[in-house]
Tab-separated table of C-alpha atoms in Angstrom:
chain	number	residue	atom	x	y	z
A	1	MET	CA	-26.914	33.241	-15.166
A	2	ARG	CA	-29.598	30.554	-15.373
A	3	ASN	CA	-27.450	28.435	-17.722
A	4	ALA	CA	-24.483	28.778	-15.387
A	5	MET	CA	-26.572	27.603	-12.427
A	6	LEU	CA	-27.914	24.648	-14.428
A	7	ALA	CA	-24.382	23.704	-15.499
A	8	LEU	CA	-23.159	23.957	-11.904
A	9	ALA	CA	-26.045	21.816	-10.634
A	10	ALA	CA	-25.407	19.215	-13.345
A	11	SER	CA	-21.686	19.036	-12.620
A	12	ILE	CA	-22.342	18.607	-8.885
A	13	ALA	CA	-24.866	15.855	-9.569
A	14	LEU	CA	-22.436	14.048	-11.874
A	15	ALA	CA	-19.464	14.467	-9.516
A	16	ALA	CA	-21.218	13.110	-6.413
A	17	PRO	CA	-21.022	9.439	-7.480
A	18	ALA	CA	-17.306	9.840	-8.279
A	19	PHE	CA	-16.599	11.134	-4.773
A	20	ALA	CA	-18.692	8.321	-3.266
A	21	ASP	CA	-16.675	5.755	-5.252
A	22	ALA	CA	-13.389	7.235	-4.023
A	23	HIS	CA	-14.391	6.355	-0.469
A	24	SER	CA	-15.234	2.770	-1.433
A	25	ASN	CA	-11.924	1.945	-3.133
A	26	THR	CA	-9.995	-0.810	-1.381
A	27	ILE	CA	-6.233	-0.948	-1.003
A	28	VAL	CA	-6.070	-3.042	-4.182
A	29	ASP	CA	-8.257	-0.563	-6.102
A	30	VAL	CA	-6.159	2.401	-4.996
A	31	ALA	CA	-2.889	0.608	-5.841
A	32	THR	CA	-4.248	-0.399	-9.247
A	33	GLU	CA	-5.364	3.144	-10.055
A	34	ALA	CA	-1.961	4.552	-9.033
A	35	GLY	CA	-0.275	2.523	-11.785
A	36	SER	CA	3.092	2.256	-9.998
A	37	PHE	CA	2.412	-0.986	-8.116
A	38	THR	CA	1.996	-3.530	-10.931
A	39	THR	CA	4.726	-5.828	-9.557
A	40	LEU	CA	3.317	-5.668	-6.026
A	41	LEU	CA	-0.179	-6.448	-7.311
A	42	ALA	CA	1.087	-9.322	-9.479
A	43	ALA	CA	2.958	-10.719	-6.478
A	44	ALA	CA	-0.137	-10.356	-4.259
A	45	GLU	CA	-2.157	-12.222	-6.863
A	46	ALA	CA	0.454	-14.990	-7.143
A	47	ALA	CA	0.465	-15.338	-3.334
A	48	GLY	CA	-3.330	-15.379	-3.132
A	49	LEU	CA	-3.449	-12.158	-1.089
A	50	VAL	CA	-5.614	-9.952	-3.329
A	51	GLU	CA	-8.812	-10.990	-1.560
A	52	THR	CA	-7.273	-10.207	1.839
A	53	LEU	CA	-6.084	-6.778	0.668
A	54	SER	CA	-9.545	-6.140	-0.750
A	55	GLY	CA	-11.281	-7.342	2.431
A	56	GLU	CA	-12.762	-5.469	5.333
A	57	GLY	CA	-9.547	-4.491	7.092
A	58	PRO	CA	-8.419	-2.116	8.304
A	59	LEU	CA	-4.869	-2.755	7.159
A	60	THR	CA	-1.768	-0.641	6.692
A	61	VAL	CA	0.356	-1.531	3.679
A	62	PHE	CA	3.913	-0.339	3.203
A	63	ALA	CA	3.839	-0.592	-0.583
A	64	PRO	CA	7.049	-0.868	-2.597
A	65	THR	CA	6.855	0.706	-6.039
A	66	ASP	CA	7.679	-1.065	-9.286
A	67	GLU	CA	11.069	0.709	-9.134
A	68	ALA	CA	11.691	-0.829	-5.698
A	69	PHE	CA	11.093	-4.321	-7.064
A	70	ALA	CA	13.249	-3.554	-10.123
A	71	ALA	CA	16.144	-2.657	-7.795
A	72	LEU	CA	16.232	-6.207	-6.383
A	73	PRO	CA	18.979	-8.468	-7.738
A	74	GLU	CA	18.193	-9.910	-11.157
A	75	GLY	CA	15.950	-12.963	-10.989
A	76	THR	CA	14.711	-12.278	-7.443
A	77	VAL	CA	11.137	-11.382	-8.406
A	78	GLU	CA	10.883	-14.306	-10.813
A	79	GLY	CA	12.221	-16.669	-8.160
A	80	LEU	CA	9.749	-15.384	-5.582
A	81	LEU	CA	6.846	-15.801	-7.989
A	82	GLU	CA	7.781	-19.488	-8.165
A	83	ASP	CA	8.156	-19.820	-4.361
A	84	THR	CA	4.726	-18.921	-2.998
A	85	GLU	CA	5.732	-19.528	0.624
A	86	ALA	CA	8.682	-17.101	0.495
A	87	LEU	CA	6.635	-14.597	-1.519
A	88	THR	CA	3.822	-14.684	1.036
A	89	ALA	CA	6.295	-14.198	3.894
A	90	ILE	CA	7.770	-11.124	2.210
A	91	LEU	CA	4.433	-9.595	1.234
A	92	THR	CA	2.859	-10.088	4.654
A	93	TYR	CA	5.934	-8.398	6.158
A	94	HIS	CA	4.689	-5.234	4.397
A	95	VAL	CA	1.284	-5.305	6.150
A	96	VAL	CA	0.252	-4.238	9.658
A	97	SER	CA	-3.215	-4.782	11.120
A	98	GLY	CA	-5.151	-1.561	11.664
A	99	ALA	CA	-5.056	1.778	9.871
A	100	VAL	CA	-1.803	3.427	10.990
A	101	MET	CA	-1.520	7.003	9.786
A	102	SER	CA	1.787	8.883	9.722
A	103	GLY	CA	0.682	10.972	12.697
A	104	ASP	CA	0.436	7.771	14.740
A	105	LEU	CA	4.127	6.977	14.285
A	106	THR	CA	6.864	7.695	16.791
A	107	ASP	CA	10.609	7.485	16.342
A	108	GLY	CA	11.940	4.031	17.211
A	109	MET	CA	8.535	2.403	17.522
A	110	THR	CA	8.105	-1.164	16.385
A	111	ALA	CA	5.035	-2.820	14.959
A	112	ALA	CA	4.133	-6.454	14.440
A	113	THR	CA	3.424	-7.287	10.818
A	114	VAL	CA	0.927	-9.825	9.549
A	115	ASN	CA	3.992	-11.993	8.912
A	116	GLY	CA	4.625	-12.034	12.681
A	117	ALA	CA	7.990	-10.258	12.527
A	118	GLU	CA	8.382	-6.637	13.579
A	119	ILE	CA	9.262	-3.536	11.591
A	120	THR	CA	10.945	-0.461	13.050
A	121	VAL	CA	9.949	3.142	12.363
A	122	SER	CA	12.404	6.053	12.130
A	123	LEU	CA	11.188	9.623	11.761
A	124	ASP	CA	14.161	11.681	10.571
A	125	PRO	CA	13.875	10.810	7.731
A	126	VAL	CA	10.679	8.747	7.812
A	127	MET	CA	11.672	5.139	7.243
A	128	ILE	CA	10.339	1.647	7.780
A	129	ASN	CA	13.422	-0.454	8.523
A	130	ASP	CA	15.756	0.659	5.696
A	131	ALA	CA	13.025	1.805	3.296
A	132	ASN	CA	12.215	5.487	2.862
A	133	VAL	CA	8.553	6.451	3.017
A	134	VAL	CA	8.120	8.536	-0.134
A	135	THR	CA	4.361	9.116	0.133
A	136	ALA	CA	2.319	8.653	3.289
A	137	ASP	CA	-1.340	8.381	4.248
A	138	ILE	CA	-2.990	7.276	1.005
A	139	GLU	CA	-6.393	6.350	2.346
A	140	ALA	CA	-8.505	3.452	1.123
A	141	SER	CA	-11.865	2.192	2.307
A	142	ASN	CA	-10.177	-0.677	4.164
A	143	GLY	CA	-6.991	0.958	5.389
A	144	VAL	CA	-4.042	3.068	4.369
A	145	ILE	CA	-1.053	2.812	2.050
A	146	HIS	CA	2.399	4.277	2.688
A	147	VAL	CA	4.611	4.157	-0.416
A	148	ILE	CA	8.178	2.968	0.202
A	149	ASP	CA	11.225	2.976	-2.053
A	150	SER	CA	12.515	-0.536	-1.388
A	151	VAL	CA	11.248	-4.022	-0.674
A	152	LEU	CA	11.298	-5.014	2.991
A	153	MET	CA	12.897	-8.387	3.696
A	154	PRO	CA	11.737	-10.170	6.848
A	155	PRO	CA	14.374	-11.416	9.262
A	156	MET	CA	15.272	-15.037	8.718
């Protein structure tokens, strides 16, 4: 019994820092750890937005997966990586100021993005413009991530 109590106490002591670190992970840290946002993170780096997404926030990011970027027409991602202005416009269209949780959303609501253009929310099914929200409310220390299945294109 004594050994079991010592083992339990040791595991709690070792686990505490891990839980503390989970609450200090930024949007970039969480996206990196997920492993399914390598294209989004590379694009954010190319556009000089990593520091912003790692900053104080709070921010809400509608994050397209690597599969979402792969579904774009061939050459689109490469072209955007060479056109920093267009890339920045697209990426900032995926970000809203403030931490917006799924429970805060209403059907038909619109929200201004950091880009300045608005996105529209639908609830049945849950969508941002034409992108399905596949995972919602992934919390980070500086905001929240909602995973979407396609890349949002701002209005021209």
